[in-house]
Amino acid sequence: KSYDKVFCFRSFKYVENPDRAIAEMERVLSPGGTILLEVSNNSLQNLAAKSISKLVVKVMPDLPVDSKWRYFANANFFSPADIGKVLPKHNLKIVKDQPLFILPSVKMVSALILLDKILFLILPKRFFARSFLFLISR
């Protein structure tokens, strides 16, 4: 209960037990503090990438530890509903959530940035956003 802000970005995908991870964030959060949590969404593209990556890793077991294939094969993805279910157990609530990006994170040229903005407006975020950013409080 000693930190006003807890920031967890780009790492929650490695958490095997989200309940335990959030319990630890809540434990160190001071009264009135906030958590900023980025969660890789279990979007269609993330789940497809995970399935393909698991197959590639199985077929090519000698891939380097830091390969993108191993990254996706080992990543855990969570929906906003998954996070919403865990928070009340720890007296926490989502103050605001923001979906982030549709297209994969590659070097973005202007045309891709524009396409991502258009897709972001028309596609359902729950199924297509690559990740969500949550502002969480007590």
mmCIF file of C-alpha atoms in Angstrom, residues 33-35 87 92-98 133-138:
data_model
loop_
_atom_site.group_PDB
_atom_site.id
_atom_site.type_symbol
_atom_site.label_atom_id
_atom_site.label_comp_id
_atom_site.label_asym_id
_atom_site.label_seq_id
_atom_site.Cartn_x
_atom_site.Cartn_y
_atom_site.Cartn_z
ATOM 1 C CA GLY A 33 -4.080 5.125 -6.138
ATOM 2 C CA THR A 34 -4.591 4.016 -9.735
ATOM 3 C CA ILE A 35 -3.380 1.224 -11.961
ATOM 4 C CA LEU A 87 -11.116 -6.738 -10.410
ATOM 5 C CA LEU A 92 -10.927 -2.547 -7.896
ATOM 6 C CA LYS A 93 -12.931 -1.189 -10.819
ATOM 7 C CA ILE A 94 -12.297 -0.021 -14.352
ATOM 8 C CA VAL A 95 -12.574 3.761 -14.555
ATOM 9 C CA LYS A 96 -11.855 3.892 -18.286
ATOM 10 C CA ASP A 97 -10.832 1.469 -20.992
ATOM 11 C CA GLN A 98 -9.325 2.286 -24.347
ATOM 12 C CA LEU A 133 -5.495 0.025 -21.878
ATOM 13 C CA PHE A 134 -7.328 0.140 -18.544
ATOM 14 C CA LEU A 135 -7.358 2.852 -15.917
ATOM 15 C CA ILE A 136 -8.247 1.073 -12.678
ATOM 16 C CA SER A 137 -8.979 2.439 -9.204
ATOM 17 C CA ARG A 138 -10.337 1.298 -5.863
#
